[in-house]
Short mmCIF file of C-alpha atoms in Angstrom, two decimals:
data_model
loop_
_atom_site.label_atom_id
_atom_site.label_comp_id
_atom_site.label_asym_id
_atom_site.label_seq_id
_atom_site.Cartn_x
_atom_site.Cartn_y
_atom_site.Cartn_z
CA UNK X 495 -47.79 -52.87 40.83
CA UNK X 496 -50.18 -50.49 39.16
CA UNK X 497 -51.17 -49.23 41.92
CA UNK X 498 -47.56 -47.79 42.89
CA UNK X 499 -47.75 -46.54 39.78
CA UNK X 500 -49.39 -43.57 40.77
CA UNK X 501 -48.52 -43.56 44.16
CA UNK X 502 -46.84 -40.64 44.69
CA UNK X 503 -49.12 -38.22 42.19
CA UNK X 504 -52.13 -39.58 44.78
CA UNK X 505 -50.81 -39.06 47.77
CA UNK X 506 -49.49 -35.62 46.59
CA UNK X 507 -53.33 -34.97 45.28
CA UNK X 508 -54.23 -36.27 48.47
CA UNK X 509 -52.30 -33.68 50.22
CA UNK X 510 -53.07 -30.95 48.35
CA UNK X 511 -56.90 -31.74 48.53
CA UNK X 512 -56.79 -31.45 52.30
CA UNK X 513 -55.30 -28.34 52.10
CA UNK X 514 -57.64 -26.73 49.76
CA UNK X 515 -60.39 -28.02 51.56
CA UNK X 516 -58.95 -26.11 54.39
CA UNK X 517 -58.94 -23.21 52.47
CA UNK X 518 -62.63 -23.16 51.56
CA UNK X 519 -63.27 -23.67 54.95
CA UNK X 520 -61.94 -20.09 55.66
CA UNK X 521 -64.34 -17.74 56.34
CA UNK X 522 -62.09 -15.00 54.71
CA UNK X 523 -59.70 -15.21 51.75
CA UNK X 524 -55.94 -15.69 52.97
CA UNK X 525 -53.68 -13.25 52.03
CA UNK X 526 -52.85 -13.75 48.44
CA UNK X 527 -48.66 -13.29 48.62
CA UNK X 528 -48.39 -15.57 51.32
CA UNK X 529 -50.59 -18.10 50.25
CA UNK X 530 -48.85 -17.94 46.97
CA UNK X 531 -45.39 -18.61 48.94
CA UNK X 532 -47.23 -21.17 50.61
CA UNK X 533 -47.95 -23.16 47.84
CA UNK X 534 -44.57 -22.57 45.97
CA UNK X 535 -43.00 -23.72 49.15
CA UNK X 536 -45.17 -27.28 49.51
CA UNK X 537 -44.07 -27.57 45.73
CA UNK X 538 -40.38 -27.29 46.26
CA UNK X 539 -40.76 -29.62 49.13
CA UNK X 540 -42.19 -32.27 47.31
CA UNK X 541 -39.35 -32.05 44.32
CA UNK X 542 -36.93 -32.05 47.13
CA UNK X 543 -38.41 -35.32 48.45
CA UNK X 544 -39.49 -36.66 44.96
CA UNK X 545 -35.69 -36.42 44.28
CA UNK X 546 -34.27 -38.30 47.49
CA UNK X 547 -36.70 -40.48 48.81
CA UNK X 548 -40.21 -41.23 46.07
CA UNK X 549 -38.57 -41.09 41.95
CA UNK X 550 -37.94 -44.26 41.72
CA UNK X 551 -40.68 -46.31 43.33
CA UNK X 552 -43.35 -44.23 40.64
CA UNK X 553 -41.62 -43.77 37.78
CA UNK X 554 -39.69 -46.81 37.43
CA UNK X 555 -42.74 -48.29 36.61
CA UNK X 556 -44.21 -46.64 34.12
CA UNK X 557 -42.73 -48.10 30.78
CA UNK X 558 -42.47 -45.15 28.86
CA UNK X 559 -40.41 -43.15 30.72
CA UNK X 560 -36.84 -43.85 30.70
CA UNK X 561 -37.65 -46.54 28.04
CA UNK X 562 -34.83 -45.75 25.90
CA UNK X 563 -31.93 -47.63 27.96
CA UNK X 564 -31.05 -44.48 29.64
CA UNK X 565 -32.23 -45.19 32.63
CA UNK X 566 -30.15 -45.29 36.46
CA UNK X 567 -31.16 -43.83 39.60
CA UNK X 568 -29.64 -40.89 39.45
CA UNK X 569 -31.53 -40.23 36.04
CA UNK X 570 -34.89 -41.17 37.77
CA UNK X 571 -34.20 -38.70 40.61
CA UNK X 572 -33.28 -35.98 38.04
CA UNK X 573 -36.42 -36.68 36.03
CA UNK X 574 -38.37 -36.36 39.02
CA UNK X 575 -37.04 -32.99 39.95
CA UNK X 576 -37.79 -32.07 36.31
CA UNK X 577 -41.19 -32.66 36.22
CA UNK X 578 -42.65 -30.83 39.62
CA UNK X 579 -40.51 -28.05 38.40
CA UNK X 580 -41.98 -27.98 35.04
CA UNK X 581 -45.32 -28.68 36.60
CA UNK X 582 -45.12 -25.75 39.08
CA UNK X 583 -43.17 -23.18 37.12
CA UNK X 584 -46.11 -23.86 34.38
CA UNK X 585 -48.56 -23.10 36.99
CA UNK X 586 -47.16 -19.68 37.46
CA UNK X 587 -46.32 -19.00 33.90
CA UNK X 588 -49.98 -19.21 33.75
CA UNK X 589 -50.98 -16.91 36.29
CA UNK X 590 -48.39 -14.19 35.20
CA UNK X 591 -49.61 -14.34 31.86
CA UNK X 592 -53.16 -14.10 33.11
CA UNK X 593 -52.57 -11.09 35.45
CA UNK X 594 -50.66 -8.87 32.73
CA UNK X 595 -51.70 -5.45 32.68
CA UNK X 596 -53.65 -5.66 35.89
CA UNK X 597 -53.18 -2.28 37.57
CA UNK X 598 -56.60 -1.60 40.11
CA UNK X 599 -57.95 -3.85 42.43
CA UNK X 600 -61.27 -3.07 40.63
CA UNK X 601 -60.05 -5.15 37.97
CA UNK X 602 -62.22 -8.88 37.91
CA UNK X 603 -58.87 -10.78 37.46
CA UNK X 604 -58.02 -9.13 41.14
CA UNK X 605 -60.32 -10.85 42.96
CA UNK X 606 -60.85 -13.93 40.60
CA UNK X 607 -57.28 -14.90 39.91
CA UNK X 608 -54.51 -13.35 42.55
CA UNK X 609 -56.97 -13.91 45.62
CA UNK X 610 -59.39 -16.32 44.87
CA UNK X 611 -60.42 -19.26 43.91
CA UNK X 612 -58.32 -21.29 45.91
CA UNK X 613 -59.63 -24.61 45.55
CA UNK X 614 -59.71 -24.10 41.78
CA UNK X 615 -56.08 -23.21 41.51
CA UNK X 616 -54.81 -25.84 43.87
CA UNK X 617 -56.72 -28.46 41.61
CA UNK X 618 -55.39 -27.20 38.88
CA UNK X 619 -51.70 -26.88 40.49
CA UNK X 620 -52.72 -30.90 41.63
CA UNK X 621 -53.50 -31.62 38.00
CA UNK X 622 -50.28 -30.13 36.40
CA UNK X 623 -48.28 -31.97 38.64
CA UNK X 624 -50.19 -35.48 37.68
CA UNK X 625 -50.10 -34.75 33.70
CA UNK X 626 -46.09 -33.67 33.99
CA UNK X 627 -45.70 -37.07 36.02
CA UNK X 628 -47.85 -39.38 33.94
CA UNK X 629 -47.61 -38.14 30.66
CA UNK X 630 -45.04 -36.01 29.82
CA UNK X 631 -42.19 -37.58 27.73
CA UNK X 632 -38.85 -37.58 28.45
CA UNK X 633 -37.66 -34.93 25.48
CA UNK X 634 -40.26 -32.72 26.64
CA UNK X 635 -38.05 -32.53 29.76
CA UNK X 636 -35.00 -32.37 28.24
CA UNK X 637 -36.47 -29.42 26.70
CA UNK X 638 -38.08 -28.17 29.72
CA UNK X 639 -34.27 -28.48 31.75
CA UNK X 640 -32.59 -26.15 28.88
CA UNK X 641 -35.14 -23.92 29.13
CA UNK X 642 -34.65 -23.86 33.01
CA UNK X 643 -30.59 -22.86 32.89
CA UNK X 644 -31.81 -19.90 31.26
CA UNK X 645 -34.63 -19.06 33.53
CA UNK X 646 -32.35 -19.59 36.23
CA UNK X 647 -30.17 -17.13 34.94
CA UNK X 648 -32.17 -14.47 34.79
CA UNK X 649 -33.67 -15.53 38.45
CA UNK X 650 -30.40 -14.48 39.52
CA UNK X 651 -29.66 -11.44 37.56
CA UNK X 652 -32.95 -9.98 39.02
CA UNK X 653 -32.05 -10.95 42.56
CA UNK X 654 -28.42 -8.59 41.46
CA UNK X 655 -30.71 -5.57 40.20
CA UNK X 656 -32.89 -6.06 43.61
CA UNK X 657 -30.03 -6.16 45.80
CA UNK X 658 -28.16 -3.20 43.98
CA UNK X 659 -31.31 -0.96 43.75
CA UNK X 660 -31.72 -1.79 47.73
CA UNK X 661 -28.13 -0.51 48.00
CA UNK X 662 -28.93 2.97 46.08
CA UNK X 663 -32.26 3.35 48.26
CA UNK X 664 -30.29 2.78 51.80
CA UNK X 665 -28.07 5.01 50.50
CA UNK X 666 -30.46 7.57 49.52
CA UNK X 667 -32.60 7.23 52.30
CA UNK X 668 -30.02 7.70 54.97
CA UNK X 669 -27.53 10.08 53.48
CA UNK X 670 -31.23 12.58 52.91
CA UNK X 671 -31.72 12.45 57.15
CA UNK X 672 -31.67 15.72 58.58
CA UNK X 673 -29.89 14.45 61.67
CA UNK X 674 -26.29 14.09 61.95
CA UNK X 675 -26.63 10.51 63.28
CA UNK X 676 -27.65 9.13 60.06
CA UNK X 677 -25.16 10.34 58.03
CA UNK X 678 -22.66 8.73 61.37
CA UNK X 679 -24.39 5.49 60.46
CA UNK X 680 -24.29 5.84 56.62
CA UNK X 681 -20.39 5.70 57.60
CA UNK X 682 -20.45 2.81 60.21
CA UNK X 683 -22.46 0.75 57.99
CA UNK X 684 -19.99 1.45 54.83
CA UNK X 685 -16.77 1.00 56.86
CA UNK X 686 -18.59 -2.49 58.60
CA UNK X 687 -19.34 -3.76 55.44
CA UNK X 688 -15.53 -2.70 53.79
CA UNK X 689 -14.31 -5.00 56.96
CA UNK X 690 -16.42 -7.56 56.45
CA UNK X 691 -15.32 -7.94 52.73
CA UNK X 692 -11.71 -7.86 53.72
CA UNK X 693 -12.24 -10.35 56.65
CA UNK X 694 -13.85 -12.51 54.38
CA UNK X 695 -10.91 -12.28 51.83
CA UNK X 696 -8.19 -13.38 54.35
CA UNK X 697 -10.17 -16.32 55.45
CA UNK X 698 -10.80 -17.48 51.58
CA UNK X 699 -7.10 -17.18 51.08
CA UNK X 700 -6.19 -19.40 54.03
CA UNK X 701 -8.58 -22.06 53.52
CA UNK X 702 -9.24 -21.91 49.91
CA UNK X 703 -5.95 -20.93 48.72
CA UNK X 704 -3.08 -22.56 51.47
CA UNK X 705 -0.34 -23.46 49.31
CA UNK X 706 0.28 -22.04 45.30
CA UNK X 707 -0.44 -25.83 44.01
CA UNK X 708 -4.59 -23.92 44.35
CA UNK X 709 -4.54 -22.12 41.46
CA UNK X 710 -8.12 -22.33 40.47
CA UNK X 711 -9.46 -20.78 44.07
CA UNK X 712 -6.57 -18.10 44.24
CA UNK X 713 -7.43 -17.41 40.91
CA UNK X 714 -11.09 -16.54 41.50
CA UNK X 715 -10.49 -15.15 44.94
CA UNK X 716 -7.76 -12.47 43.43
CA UNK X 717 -10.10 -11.43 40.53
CA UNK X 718 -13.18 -10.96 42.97
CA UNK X 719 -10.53 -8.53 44.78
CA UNK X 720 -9.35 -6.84 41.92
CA UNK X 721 -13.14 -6.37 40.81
CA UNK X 722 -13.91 -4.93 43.96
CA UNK X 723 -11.07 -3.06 44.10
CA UNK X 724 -12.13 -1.52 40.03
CA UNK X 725 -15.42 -0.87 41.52
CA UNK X 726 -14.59 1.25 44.44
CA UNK X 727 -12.38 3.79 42.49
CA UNK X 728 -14.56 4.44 39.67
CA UNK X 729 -17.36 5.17 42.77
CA UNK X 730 -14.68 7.72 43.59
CA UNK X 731 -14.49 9.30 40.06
CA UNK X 732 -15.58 12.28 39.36
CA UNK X 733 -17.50 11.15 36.71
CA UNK X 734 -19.13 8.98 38.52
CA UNK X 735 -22.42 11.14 39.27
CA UNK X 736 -24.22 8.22 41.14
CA UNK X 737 -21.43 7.24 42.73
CA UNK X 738 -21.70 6.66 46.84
CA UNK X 739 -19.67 4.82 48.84
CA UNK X 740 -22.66 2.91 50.62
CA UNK X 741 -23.73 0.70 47.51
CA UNK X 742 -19.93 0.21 46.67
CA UNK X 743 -19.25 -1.29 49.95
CA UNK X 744 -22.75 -2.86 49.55
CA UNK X 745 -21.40 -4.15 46.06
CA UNK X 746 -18.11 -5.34 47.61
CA UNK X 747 -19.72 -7.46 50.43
CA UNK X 748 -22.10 -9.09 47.93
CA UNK X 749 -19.51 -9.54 45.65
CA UNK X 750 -17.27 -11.27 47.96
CA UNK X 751 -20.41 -13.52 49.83
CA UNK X 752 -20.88 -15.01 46.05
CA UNK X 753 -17.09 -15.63 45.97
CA UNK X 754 -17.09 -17.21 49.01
CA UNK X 755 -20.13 -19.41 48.30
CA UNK X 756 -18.52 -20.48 44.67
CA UNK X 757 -15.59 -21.86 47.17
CA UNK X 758 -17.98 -23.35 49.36
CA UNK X 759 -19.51 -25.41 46.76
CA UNK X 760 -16.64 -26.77 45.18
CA UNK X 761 -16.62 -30.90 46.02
CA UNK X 762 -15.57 -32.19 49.33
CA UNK X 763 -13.18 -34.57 47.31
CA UNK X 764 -11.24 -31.37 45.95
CA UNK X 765 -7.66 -31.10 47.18
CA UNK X 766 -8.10 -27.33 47.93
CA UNK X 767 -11.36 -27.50 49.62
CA UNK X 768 -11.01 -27.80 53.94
CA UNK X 769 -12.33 -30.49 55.12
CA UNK X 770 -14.64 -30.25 58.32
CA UNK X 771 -15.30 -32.09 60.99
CA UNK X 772 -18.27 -33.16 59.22
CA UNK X 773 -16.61 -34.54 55.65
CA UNK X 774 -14.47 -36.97 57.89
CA UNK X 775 -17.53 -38.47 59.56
CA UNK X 776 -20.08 -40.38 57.32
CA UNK X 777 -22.85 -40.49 60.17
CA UNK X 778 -22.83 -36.32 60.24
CA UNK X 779 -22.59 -35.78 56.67
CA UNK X 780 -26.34 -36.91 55.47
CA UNK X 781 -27.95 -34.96 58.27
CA UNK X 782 -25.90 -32.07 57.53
CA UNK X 783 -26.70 -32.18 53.93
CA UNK X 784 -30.38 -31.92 54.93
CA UNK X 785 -29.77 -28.91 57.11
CA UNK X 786 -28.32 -27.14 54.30
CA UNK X 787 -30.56 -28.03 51.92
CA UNK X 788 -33.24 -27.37 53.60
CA UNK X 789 -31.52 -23.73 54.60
CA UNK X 790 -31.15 -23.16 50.78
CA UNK X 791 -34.56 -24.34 49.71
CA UNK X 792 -36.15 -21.67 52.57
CA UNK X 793 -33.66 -19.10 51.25
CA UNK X 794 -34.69 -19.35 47.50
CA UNK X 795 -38.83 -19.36 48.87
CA UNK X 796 -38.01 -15.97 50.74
CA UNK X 797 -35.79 -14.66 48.19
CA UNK X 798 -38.57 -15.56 45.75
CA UNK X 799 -41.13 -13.78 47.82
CA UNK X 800 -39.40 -10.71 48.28
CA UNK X 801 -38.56 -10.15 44.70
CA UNK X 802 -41.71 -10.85 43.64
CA UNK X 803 -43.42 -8.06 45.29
CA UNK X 804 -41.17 -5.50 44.91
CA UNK X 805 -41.52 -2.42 42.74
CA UNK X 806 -38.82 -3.66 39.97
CA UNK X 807 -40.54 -1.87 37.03
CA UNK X 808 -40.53 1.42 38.93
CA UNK X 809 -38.27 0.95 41.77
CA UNK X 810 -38.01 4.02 44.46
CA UNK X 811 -37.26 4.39 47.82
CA UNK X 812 -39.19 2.84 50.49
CA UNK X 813 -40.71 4.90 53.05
CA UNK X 814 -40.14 2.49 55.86
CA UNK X 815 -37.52 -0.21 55.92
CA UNK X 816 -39.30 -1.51 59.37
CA UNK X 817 -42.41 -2.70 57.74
CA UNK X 818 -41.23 -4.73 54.74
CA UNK X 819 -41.53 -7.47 56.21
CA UNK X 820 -44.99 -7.32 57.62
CA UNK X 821 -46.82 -6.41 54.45
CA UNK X 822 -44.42 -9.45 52.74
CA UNK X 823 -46.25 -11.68 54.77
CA UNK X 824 -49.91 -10.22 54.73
CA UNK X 825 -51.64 -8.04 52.46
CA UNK X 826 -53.06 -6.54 54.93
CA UNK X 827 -55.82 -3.53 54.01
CA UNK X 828 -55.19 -4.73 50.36
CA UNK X 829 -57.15 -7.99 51.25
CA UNK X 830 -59.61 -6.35 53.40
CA UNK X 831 -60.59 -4.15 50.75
CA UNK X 832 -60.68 -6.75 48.30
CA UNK X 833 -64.02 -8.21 49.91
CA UNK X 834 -66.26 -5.19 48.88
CA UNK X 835 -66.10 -3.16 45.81
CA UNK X 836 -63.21 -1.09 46.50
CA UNK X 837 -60.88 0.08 43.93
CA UNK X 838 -57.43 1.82 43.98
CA UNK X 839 -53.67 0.82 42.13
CA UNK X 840 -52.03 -2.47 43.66
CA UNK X 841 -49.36 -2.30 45.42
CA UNK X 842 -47.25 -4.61 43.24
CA UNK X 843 -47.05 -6.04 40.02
CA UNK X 844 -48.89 -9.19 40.58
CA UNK X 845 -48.18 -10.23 36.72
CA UNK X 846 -44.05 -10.22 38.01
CA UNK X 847 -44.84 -11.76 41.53
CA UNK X 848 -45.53 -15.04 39.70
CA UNK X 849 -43.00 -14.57 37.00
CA UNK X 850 -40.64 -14.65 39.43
CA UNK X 851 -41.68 -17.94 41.38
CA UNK X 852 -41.38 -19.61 38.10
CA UNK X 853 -38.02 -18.67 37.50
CA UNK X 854 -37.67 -19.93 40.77
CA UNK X 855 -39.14 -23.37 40.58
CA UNK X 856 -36.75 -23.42 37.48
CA UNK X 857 -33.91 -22.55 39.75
CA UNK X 858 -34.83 -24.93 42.46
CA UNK X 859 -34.71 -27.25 39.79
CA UNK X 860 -30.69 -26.29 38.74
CA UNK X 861 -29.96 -26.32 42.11
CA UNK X 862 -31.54 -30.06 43.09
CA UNK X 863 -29.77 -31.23 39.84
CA UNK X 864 -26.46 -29.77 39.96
CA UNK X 865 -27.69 -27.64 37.16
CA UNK X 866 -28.19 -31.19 35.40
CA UNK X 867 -24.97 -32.76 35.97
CA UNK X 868 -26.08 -34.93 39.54
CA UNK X 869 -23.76 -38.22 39.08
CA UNK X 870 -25.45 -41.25 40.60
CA UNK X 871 -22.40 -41.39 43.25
CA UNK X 872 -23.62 -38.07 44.25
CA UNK X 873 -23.41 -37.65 48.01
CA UNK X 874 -23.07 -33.59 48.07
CA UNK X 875 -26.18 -31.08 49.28
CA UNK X 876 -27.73 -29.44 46.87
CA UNK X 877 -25.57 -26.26 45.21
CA UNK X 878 -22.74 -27.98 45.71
CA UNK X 879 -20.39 -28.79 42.58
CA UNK X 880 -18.42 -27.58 39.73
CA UNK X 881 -21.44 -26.26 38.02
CA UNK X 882 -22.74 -24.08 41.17
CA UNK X 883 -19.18 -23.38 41.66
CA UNK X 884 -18.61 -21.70 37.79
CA UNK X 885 -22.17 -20.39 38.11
CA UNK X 886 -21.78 -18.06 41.28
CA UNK X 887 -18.39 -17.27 40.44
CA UNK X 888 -20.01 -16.31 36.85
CA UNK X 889 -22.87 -13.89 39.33
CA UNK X 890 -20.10 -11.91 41.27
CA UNK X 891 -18.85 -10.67 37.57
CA UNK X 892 -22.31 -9.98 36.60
CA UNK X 893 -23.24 -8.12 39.39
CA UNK X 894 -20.15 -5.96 38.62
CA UNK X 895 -20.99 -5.59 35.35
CA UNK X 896 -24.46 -4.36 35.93
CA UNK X 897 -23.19 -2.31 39.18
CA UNK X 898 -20.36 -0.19 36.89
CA UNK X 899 -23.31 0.37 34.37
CA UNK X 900 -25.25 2.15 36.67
CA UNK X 901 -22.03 4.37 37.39
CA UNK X 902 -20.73 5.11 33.83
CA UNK X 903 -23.88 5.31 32.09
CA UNK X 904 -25.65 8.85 33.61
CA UNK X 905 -21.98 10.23 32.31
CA UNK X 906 -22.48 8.13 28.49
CA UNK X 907 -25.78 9.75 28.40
CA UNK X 908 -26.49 12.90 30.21
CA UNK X 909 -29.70 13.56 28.29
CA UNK X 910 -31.47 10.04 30.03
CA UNK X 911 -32.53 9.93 33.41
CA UNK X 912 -31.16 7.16 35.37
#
């Protein structure tokens, strides 16, 4: 019995010991980002499994934790997701706060912190993980689950300004071409993406929405439209100096996808919700909910990724779309360079690349949880639910919001530049 105790902290120490014994074994230093991503990744994986398959065989059995009557399954799984979150978010909060104000790669934390020292940091990412599972008390993670819904939140609103400023930069980029064919695809795109939006629409309101008893889904399906709607003609105002068609229809699509994924998410016990092939058969549904879990989990480690080492305090167009990815995935002559004594501005803010994969281990947390609401006769994937429902329905309005800001406010305040 005491042994299983602690059975699932060792064998995730076990794990992770291999793997940074690998690391020392390299005869160069991976690249930092994806290594990073790496880890993040093996993290959410574990609180994924922790959650479905390994909370209650460790911490039903140590006495303190759920001592005070509270205890079920479900509250064992949702404790479990709590504390790897807490455990790896912390990790990260660390190294952000660490790497402020680290501008050239001549700077010791460069080298010593963002790209190196790997078996030190994945001890110390090992160790987190065991004190968050041993000791921590259960109102610490109370705590620590509040303080995730807001960290969540602004997870999200940063993936909104990322996406919008991408929206401005395609725009800009294209519409500045000296040939004729990229203004033709400037057009295209904007017209493909106004289609898409409106396809999209039709299908919502004849699944979603098939008979007026829905009122709820036609409800948020008609306001996303009338948003979108809003949003297009103030583009087309005069006032409107930044104004382009391109992010609108940009705005629209995204707009409408987060629409579309609130339905999505509602319960597959809902009245208004279709049911598939795959709510009517109990053998499909469990391997289906893994697929899409597992889709969503992948989704939130790129997303992470890709906000993380973008320019967001001093966002401007990228010189080449075509390469993003590469350099996402390798550091290429940053890393090279970081092996002698060479100096020069990073390329990112390495303080906000692990800001942002603590807000989203805090996220990953919502989401595995049902933003703290997981019933113990819950049989959905993960962001499904009335609280993923409410809270992407919640994003399409904010992304609005913050979208029509960057139209009306060069017009409230000429004198600022935007």
């Amino acid at each position: 019995r005491p042994l299983a105790c602690v059975a699932t902290p060792a064998m995730s120490c076990l794990g992770s010991c291999v793997g940074s014994s690998v690391c020392a074994a390299m005869p160069k230093s991976p690249p930092a980002r994806a290594t990073h991503a790496a880890m993040f990744a093996c993290a959410v994986a574990l609180t994924w499994a922790l959650r479905d398959y390994g909370s209650e065989t460790a911490l039903e059995r140590l006495s303190w934790i759920g001592a005070n009557g509270r205890a079920s399954a479900a509250w064992f799984k949702t404790q479990a997701v709590y504390r790897a979150s807490c455990a790896t978010s912390t990790f990260f909060f660390a190294m952000s706060a660490a790497l402020i104000g680290t501008k050239d790669r001549s700077d010791f934390r460069d080298k010593a912190l963002h790209r190196g020292n790997w078996m030190l940091k994945v001890l110390a990412f090992v160790a987190l993980h065991a004190f968050f599972f041993l000791w921590a008390t259960d109102e610490g993670m109370e705590a620590y689950a509040a303080a995730a819904r807001l960290g969540s939140g602004l997870f999200l609103v940063i993936q909104m300004i990322i996406v919008l400023d991408f929206a401005f930069a395609w725009n800009e980029s294209w519409a500045s071409g000296e040939h004729w064919g990229w203004v033709a695809g400037l057009l295209v795109s904007t017209l493909a993406m106004y289609a898409t939006s409106v396809a999209l629409f039709v299908e919502m309101y004849e699944s979603y929405a098939p008979n007026r008893e829905c009122h709820r889904n036609i409800a948020m399906i008609t306001c996303t439209v009338v948003l979108c709607v809003v949003l297009t003609v103030i583009t087309l105002h005069p006032a409107a100096r930044e104004g382009c068609l391109l992010p609108s229809a940009a705005v629209t699509l995204y707009c409408t996808y987060l629409c579309y994924s609130a339905l999505t998410s509602e319960p597959s016990t809902y009245a208004c919700r279709p049911r598939s092939f795959i709510d009517a058969n109990e053998e499909l549904k469990k391997p289906a909910n893994l697929v899409t879990t597992a889709f969503t989990l992948v989704s939130v480690v790129y997303a992470a990724m890709r906000a993380g080492e973008s320019n967001f305090w001093d966002m401007e167009v990228d010189e080449s779309f075509q390469s993003e990815l590469r350099e996402a995935l390798n550091d290429g002559d940053e890393e090279e360079a970081g092996e002698g004594d060479a100096s020069g501005p990073v390329k990112y803010n390495y303080s906000f690349f692990h800001l942002i994969f603590a807000l989203a281990a805090m996220y990953t947390s919502m989401l595995l949880t049902g933003w703290g609401t997981r019933h113990e006769d819950d049989t959905e994937a993960i962001g499904s639910g009335w609280a993923s429902v409410w809270v992407k329905f919640f994003s399409v309005w904010a992304t609005g919001a913050i979208y029509l800001w960057c139209l009306i406010a060069p017009a409230l305040f000429p004198d600022r530049e935007f």
